Short mmCIF file of C-alpha atoms and ligand atoms in Angstrom, two decimals:
data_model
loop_
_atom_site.label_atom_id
_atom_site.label_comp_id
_atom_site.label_asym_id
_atom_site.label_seq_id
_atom_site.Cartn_x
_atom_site.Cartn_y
_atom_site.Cartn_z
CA UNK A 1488 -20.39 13.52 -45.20
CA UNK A 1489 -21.45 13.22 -41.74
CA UNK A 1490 -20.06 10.94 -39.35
CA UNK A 1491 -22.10 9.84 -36.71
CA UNK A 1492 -20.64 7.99 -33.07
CA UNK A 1493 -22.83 6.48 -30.18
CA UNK A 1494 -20.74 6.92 -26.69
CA UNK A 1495 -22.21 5.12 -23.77
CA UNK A 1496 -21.28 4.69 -19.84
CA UNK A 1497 -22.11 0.96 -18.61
CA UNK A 1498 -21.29 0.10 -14.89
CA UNK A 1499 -21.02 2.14 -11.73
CA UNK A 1500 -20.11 5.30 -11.94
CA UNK A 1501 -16.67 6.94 -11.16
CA UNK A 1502 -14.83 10.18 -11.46
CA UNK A 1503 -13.76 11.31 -14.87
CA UNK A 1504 -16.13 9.36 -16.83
CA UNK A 1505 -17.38 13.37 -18.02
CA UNK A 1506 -14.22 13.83 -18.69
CA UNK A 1507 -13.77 11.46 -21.24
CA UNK A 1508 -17.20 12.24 -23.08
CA UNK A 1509 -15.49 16.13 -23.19
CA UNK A 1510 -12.71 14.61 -24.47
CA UNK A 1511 -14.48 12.99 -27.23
CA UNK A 1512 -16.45 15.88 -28.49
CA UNK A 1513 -13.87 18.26 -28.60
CA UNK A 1514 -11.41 15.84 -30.76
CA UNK A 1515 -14.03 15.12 -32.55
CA UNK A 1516 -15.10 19.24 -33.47
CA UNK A 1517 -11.36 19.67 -34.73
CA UNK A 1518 -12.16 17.15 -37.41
CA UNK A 1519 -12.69 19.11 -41.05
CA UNK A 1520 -15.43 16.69 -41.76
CA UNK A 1521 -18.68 16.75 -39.78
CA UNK A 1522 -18.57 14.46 -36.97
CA UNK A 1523 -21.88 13.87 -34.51
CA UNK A 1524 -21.35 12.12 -31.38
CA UNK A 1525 -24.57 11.37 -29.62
CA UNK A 1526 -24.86 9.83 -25.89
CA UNK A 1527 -26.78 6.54 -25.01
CA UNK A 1528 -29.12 7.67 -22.41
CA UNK A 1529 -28.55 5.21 -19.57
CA UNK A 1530 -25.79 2.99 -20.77
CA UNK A 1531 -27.19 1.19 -23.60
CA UNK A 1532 -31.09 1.12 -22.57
CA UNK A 1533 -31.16 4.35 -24.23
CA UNK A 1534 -30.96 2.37 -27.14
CA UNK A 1535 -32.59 -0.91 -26.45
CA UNK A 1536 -35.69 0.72 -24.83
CA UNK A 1537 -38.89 0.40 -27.02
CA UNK A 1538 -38.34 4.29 -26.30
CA UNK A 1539 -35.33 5.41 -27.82
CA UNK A 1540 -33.46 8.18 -25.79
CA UNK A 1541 -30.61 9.29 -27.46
CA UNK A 1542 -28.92 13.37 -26.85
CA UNK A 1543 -26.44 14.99 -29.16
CA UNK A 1544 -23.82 15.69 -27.57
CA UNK A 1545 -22.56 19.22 -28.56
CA UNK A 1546 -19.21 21.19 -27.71
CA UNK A 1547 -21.21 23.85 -25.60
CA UNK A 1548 -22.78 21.08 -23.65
CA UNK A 1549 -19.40 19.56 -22.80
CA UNK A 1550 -17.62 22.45 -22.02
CA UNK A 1551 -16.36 22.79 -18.12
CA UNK A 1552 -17.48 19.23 -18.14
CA UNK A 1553 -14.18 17.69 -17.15
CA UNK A 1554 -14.49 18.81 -13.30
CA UNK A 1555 -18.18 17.46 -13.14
CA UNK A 1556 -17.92 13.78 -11.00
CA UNK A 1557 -20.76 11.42 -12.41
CA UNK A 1558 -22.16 10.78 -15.67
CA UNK A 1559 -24.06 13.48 -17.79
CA UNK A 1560 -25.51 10.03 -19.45
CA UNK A 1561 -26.17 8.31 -17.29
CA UNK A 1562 -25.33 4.46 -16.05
CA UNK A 1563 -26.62 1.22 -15.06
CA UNK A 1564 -25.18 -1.61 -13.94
CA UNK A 1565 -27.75 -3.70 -14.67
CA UNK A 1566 -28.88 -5.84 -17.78
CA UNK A 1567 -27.46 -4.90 -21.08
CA UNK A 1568 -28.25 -5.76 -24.28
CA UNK A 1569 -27.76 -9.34 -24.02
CA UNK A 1570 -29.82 -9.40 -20.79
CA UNK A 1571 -32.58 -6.60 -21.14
CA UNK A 1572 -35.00 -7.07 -18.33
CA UNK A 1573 -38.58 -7.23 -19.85
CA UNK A 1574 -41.21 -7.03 -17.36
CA UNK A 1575 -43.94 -9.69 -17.73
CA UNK A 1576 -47.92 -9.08 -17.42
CA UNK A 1577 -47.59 -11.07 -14.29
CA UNK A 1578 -45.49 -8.92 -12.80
CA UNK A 1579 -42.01 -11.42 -13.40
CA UNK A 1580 -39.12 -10.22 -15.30
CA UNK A 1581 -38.02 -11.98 -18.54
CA UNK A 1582 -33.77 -11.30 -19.99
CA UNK A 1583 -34.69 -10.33 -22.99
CA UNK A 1584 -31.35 -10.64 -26.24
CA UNK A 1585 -31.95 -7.49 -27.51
CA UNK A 1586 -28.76 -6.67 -29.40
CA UNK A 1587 -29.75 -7.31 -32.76
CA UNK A 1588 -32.13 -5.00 -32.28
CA UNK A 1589 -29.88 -2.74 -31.51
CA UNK A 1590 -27.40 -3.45 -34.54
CA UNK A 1591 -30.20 -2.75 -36.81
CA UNK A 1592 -30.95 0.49 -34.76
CA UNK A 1593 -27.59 1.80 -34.91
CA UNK A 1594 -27.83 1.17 -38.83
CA UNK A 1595 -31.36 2.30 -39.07
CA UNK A 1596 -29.59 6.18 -37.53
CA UNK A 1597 -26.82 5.41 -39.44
CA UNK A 1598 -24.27 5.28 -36.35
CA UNK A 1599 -20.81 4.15 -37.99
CA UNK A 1600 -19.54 3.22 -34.16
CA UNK A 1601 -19.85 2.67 -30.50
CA UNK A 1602 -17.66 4.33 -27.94
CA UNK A 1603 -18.37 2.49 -24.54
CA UNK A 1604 -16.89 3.41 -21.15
CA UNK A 1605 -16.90 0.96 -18.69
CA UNK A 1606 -15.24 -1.52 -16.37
CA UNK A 1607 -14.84 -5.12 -17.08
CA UNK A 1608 -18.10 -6.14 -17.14
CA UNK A 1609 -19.23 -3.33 -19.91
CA UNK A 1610 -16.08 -4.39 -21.82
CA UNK A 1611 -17.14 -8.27 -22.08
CA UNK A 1612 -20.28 -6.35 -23.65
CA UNK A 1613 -17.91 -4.44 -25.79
CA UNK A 1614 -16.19 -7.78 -27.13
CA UNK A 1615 -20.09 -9.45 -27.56
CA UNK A 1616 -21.06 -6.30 -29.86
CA UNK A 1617 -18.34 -6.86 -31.66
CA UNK A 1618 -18.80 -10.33 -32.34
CA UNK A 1619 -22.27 -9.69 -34.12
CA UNK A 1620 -20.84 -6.79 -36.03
CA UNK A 1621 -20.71 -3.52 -34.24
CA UNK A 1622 -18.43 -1.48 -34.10
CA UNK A 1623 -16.87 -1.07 -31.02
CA UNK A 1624 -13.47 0.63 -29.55
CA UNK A 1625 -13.99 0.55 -25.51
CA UNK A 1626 -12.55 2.63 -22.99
CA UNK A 1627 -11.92 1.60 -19.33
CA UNK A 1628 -13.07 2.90 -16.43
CA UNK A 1629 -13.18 1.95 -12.77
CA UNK A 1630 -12.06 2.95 -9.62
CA UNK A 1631 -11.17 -0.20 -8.63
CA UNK A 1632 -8.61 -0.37 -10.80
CA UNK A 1633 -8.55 -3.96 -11.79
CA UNK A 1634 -8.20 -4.02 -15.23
CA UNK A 1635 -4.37 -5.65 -15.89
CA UNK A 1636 -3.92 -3.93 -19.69
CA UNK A 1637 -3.95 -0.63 -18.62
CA UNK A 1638 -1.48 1.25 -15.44
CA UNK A 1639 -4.09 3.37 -14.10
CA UNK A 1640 -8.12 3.53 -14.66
CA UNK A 1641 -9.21 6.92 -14.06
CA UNK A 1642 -11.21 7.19 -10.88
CA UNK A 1643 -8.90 5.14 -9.22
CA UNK A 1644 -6.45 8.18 -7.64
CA UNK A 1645 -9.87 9.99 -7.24
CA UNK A 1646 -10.87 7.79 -5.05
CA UNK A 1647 -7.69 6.66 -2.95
CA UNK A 1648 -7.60 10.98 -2.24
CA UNK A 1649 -11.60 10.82 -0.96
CA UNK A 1650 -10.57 7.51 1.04
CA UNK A 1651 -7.21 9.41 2.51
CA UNK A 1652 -8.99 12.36 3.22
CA UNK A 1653 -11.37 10.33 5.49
CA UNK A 1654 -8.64 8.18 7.20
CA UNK A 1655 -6.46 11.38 8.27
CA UNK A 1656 -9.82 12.41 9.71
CA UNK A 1657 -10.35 9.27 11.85
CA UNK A 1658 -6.60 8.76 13.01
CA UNK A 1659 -7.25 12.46 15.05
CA UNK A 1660 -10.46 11.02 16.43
CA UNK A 1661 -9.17 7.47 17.33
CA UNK A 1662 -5.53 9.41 18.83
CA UNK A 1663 -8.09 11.48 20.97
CA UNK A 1664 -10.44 8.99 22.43
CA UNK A 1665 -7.66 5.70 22.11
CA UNK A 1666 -10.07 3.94 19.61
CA UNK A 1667 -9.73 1.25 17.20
CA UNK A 1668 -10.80 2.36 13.70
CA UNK A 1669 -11.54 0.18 11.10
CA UNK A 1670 -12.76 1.63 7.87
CA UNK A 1671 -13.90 -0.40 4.92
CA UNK A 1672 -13.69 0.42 1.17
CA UNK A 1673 -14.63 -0.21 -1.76
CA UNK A 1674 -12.44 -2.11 -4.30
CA UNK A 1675 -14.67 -5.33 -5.33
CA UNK A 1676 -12.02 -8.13 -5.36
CA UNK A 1677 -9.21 -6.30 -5.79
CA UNK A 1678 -6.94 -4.07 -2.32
CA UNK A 1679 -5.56 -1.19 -4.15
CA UNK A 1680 -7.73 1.48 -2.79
CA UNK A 1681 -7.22 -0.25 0.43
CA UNK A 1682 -3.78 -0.70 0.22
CA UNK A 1683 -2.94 3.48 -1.63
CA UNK A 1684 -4.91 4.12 1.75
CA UNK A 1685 -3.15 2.36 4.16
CA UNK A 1686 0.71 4.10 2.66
CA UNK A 1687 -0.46 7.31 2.09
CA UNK A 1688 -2.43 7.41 5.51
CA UNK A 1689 -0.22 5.88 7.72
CA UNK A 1690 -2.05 2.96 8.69
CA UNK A 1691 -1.27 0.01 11.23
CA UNK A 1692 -3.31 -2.28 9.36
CA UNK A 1693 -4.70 -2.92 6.03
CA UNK A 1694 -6.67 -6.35 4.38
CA UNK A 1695 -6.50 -6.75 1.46
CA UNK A 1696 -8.23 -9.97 -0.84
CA UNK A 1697 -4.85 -11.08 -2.06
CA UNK A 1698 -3.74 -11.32 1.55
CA UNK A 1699 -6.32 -14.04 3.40
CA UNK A 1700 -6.28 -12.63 7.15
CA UNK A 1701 -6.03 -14.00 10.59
CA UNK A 1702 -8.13 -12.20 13.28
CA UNK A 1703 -5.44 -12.93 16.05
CA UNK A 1704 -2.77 -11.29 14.42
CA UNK A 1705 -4.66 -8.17 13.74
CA UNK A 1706 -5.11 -8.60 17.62
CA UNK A 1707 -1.47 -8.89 18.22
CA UNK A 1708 -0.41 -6.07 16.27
CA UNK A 1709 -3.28 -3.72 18.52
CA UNK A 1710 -2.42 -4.98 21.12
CA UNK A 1711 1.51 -3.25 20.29
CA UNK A 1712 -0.27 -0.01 19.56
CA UNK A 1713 -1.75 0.18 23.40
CA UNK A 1714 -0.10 0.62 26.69
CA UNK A 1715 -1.90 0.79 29.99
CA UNK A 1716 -5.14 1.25 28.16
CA UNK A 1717 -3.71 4.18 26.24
CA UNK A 1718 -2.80 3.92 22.44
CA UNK A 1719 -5.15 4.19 19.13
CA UNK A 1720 -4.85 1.65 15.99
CA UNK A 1721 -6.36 2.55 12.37
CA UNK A 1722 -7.64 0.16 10.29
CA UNK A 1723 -8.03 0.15 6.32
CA UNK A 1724 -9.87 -2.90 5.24
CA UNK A 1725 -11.15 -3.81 1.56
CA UNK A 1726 -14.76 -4.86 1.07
CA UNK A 1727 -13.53 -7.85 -0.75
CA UNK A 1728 -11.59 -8.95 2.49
CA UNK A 1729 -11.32 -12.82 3.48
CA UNK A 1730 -9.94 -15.48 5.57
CA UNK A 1731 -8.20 -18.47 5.00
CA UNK A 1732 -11.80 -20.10 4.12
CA UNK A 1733 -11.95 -17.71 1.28
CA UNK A 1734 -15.50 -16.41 1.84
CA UNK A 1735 -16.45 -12.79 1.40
CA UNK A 1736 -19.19 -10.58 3.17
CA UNK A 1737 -22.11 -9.59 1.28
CA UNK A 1738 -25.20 -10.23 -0.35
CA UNK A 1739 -26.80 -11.64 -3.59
CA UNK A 1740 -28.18 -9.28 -6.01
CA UNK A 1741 -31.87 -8.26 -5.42
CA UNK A 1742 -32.41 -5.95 -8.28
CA UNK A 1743 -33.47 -7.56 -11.56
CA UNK A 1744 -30.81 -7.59 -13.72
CA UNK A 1745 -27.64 -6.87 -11.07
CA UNK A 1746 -24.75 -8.56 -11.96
CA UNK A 1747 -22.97 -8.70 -8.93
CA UNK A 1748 -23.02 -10.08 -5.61
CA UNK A 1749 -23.15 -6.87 -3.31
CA UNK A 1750 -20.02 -6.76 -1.19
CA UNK A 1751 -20.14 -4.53 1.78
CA UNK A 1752 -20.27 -5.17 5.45
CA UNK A 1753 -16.63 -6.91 6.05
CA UNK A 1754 -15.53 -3.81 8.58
CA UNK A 1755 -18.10 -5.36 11.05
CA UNK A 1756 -17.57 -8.84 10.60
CA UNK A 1757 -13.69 -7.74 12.12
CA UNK A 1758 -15.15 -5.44 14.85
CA UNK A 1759 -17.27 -8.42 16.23
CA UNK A 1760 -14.22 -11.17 15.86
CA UNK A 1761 -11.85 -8.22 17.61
CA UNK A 1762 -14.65 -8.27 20.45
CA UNK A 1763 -14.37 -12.24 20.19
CA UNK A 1764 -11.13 -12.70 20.79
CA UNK A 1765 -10.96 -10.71 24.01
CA UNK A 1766 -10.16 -6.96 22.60
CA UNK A 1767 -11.54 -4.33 25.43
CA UNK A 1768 -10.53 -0.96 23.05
CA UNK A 1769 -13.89 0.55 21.53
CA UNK A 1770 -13.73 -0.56 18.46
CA UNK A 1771 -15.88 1.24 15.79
CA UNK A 1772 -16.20 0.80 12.22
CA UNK A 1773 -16.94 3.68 9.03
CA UNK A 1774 -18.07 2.18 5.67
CA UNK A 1775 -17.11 4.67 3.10
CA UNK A 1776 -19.32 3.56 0.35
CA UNK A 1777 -20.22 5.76 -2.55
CA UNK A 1778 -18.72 8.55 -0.89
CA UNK A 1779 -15.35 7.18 -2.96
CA UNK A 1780 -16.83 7.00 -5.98
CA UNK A 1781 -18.89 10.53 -5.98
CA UNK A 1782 -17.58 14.18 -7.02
CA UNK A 1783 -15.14 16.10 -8.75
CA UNK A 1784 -11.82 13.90 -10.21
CA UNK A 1785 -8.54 14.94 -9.02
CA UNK A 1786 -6.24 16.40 -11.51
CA UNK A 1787 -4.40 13.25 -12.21
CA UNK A 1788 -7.83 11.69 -13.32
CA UNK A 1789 -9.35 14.79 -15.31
CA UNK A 1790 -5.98 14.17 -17.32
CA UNK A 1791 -5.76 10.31 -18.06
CA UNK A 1792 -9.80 10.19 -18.47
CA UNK A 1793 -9.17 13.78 -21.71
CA UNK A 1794 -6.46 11.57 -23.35
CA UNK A 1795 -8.46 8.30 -23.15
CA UNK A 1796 -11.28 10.33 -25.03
CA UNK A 1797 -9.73 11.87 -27.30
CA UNK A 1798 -7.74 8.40 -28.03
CA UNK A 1799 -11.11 6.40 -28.21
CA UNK A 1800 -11.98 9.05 -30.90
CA UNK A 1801 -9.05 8.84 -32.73
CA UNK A 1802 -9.34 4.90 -32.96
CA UNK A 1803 -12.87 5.44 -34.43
CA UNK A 1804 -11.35 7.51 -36.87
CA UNK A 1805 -8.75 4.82 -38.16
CA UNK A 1806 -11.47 2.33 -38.08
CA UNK A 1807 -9.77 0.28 -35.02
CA UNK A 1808 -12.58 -1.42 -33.67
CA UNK A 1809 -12.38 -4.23 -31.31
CA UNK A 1810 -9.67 -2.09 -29.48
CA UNK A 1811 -9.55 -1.19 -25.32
CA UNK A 1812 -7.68 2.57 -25.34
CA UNK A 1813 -5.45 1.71 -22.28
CA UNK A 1814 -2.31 3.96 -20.80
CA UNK A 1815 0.86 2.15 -20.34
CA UNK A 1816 3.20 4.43 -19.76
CA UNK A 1817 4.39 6.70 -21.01
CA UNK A 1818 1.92 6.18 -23.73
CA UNK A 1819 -1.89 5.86 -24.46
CA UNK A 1820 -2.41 2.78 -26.93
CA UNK A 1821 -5.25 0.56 -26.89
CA UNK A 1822 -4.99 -3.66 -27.10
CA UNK A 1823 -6.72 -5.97 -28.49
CA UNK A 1824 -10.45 -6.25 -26.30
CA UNK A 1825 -10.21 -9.91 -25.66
CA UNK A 1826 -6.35 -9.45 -24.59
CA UNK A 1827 -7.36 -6.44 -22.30
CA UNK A 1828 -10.36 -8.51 -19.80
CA UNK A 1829 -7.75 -12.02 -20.06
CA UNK A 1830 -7.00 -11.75 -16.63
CA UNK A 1831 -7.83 -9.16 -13.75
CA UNK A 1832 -5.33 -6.77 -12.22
CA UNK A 1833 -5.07 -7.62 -8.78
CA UNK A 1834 -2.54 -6.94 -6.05
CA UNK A 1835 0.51 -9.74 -5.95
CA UNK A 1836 1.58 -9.61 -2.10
CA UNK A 1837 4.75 -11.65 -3.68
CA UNK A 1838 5.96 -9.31 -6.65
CA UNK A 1839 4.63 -5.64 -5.85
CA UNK A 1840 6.73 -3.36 -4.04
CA UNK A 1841 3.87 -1.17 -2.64
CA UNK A 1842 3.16 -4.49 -0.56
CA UNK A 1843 6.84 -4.58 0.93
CA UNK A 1844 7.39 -1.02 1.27
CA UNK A 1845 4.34 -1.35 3.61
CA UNK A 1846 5.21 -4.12 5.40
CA UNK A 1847 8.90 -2.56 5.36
CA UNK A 1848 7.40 0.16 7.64
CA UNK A 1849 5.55 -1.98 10.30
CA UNK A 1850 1.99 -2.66 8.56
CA UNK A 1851 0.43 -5.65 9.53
CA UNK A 1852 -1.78 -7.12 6.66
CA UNK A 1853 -3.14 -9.83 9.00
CA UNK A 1854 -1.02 -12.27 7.67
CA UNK A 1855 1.25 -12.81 9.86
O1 F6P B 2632 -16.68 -1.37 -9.31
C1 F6P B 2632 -16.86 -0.17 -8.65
C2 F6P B 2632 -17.59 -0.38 -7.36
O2 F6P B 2632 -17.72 0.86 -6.70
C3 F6P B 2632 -16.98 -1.42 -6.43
O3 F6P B 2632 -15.85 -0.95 -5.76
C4 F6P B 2632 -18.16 -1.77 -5.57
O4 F6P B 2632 -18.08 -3.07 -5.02
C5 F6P B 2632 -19.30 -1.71 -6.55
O5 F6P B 2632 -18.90 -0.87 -7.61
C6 F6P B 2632 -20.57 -1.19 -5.94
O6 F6P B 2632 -21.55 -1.21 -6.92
P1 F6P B 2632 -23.00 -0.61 -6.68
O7 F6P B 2632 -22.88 0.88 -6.71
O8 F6P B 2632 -23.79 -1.14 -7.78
O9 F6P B 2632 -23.46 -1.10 -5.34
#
């Protein structure tokens, strides 16, 4: 008998994600029994398009695959097949429900079950597919690493190395020229990649979300770093950033279908209240953008990204559907898919030591 699995990649992309589909098809090649794992061309429009793209996905075509950054599938973070944008004859765009098409695809090909990586959003998708009858066993992926069933996403320390790297760069050219850096990253709503940053590059400041900021006392703390116009101060500050008025910088979606609102931008909006409140230091601000989320994974993530494919295989195998594969150390489980997107993972200034070990060593979150 053949077995036959559908594995997908929904969301942005992020380090290790060709990793895990390696992972998948080599577990699943030890198997006596014939087992076909296919990839989803584009998340799941390969699917849902009135053109089907589908690729089998074979052992030779995954080998050396694990030090590859990006997607071999493909991704999208738009639509989805619960929202499938339709174009209309009059050039507007229509969210089209498309999954029970897609049900009766899968069936039609005779696909016994869905593998799909992806963050939380994908993941809600997982738990929808479910709910009509699909069989779905999810595996998480973000750099962000938001997701509160599982320790680590892979990506994550991929990232938080790409976002050091850069920061140990502009500490020598703000020491030289007695500059303020600020440099924004990515993160959505959630600091770790700011905060990783800011310990393992030494920073004098880092805002995070959790931590509402006050301009003034990012001023004060500068103004320590400088004496007689001499001095440098490096700043790490997540796009999700805010003040006490809770409102973030960015900008709706303007592709059809996004999902999100497009943070970005947040590293100015301090460089121009800096200037505002009287600081004379050039001030100058780096956005490091996709440039954390592009490129080969770091060990670390190659590793946790092999075991959560094979483990995403292994649960198809059992037949546990419904299931998240998550690490929780020192093990790789899975939970329950509506237990795993309960609540996001975000930093709690209050409860997590990486917050007082870096306020322990002098850096200012804005706070205070
Ligand atoms: O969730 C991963 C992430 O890189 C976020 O950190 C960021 O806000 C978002 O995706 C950017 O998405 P896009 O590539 O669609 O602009």
């Amino acid at each position: 008998m053949t077995h036959k699995v559908l594995v997908a990649t929904g969301g942005g992309d992020c380090p290790g994600l060709n990793a895990v589909i390696r992972g998948i098809v080599k577990r699943a090649s030890i198997e006596k029994e014939d087992w076909k794992i296919y990839g989803c061309i584009e998340s799941f429009n390969g699917i849902l398009k009135d053109k089907v793209e589908l690729v089998e996905l074979t052992d030779e075509m995954v080998s050396g695959l694990h030090v590859k950054g990006g997607t071999i599938i493909k991704t999208t973070n738009r639509g989805g097949p619960f929202h499938f944008p339709v174009k209309q004859p009059d050039g507007s765009w229509v969210m089209e429900d498309r999954s029970l098409l897609m049900k009766q695809r899968l069936q039609d090909m005779g696909f016994e079950a869905v593998i799909n990586i992806g963050g939380d959003g994908s993941q809600g998708i997982s738990l929808d597919l479910m709910n009509i009858g699909i069989n779905v066993v999810g595996v998480p992926k973000t750099i962000d690493n938001d997701l509160s069933s599982t320790d680590f996403t892979f990506g994550f320390q991929t990232a938080v190395q790409i976002a050091t790297e850069a920061f140990d760069k502009l500490v020598t050219t703000a020491e030289s020229h007695n500059r303020v850096f600020i440099m924004e990253v990515m993160g959505r709503d959630a600091g770790w990649i700011a905060l990783h940053t800011a310990l393992a590059g030494g920073a004098e400041v880092c805002i995070i979300p959790e931590i509402p900021y006050d301009a003034r006392n990012i001023v004060k703390k500068i103004e320590t770093r400088y004496k007689n116009g001499m001095g440098f101060c490096n700043i790490v500050i997540a796009e999700g950033a805010k003040k006490a008025d809770g409102k973030v910088t960015g900008n709706a979606p303007e592709a059809v279908g996004d999902r999100h609102i497009k943070l970005g931008g947040v590293g100015e909006v301090l460089r121009r209240e800096l200037l505002d409140l009287g600081i004379e230091h050039d001030v100058r601000v780096t956005v490091l953008g996709h440039l954390q989320r592009g490129g080969t994974p770091v060990a670390y993530d190659r590793i946790l990204a092999t075991e959560f494919g094979v483990k995403a295989f292994e649960l198809v195998k059992e037949h546990k559907y419904g299931n998240l594969v998550v690490y929780r150390h020192p093990d790789i489980s899975h939970v329950p898919l509506e237990e795993a997107l309960k609540s996001p993972h975000l930093v709690q200034p209050d409860k997590d030591f990486l917050v007082h070990a870096a306020k322990s060593i002098g850096i200012c979150f804005g706070d205070e």
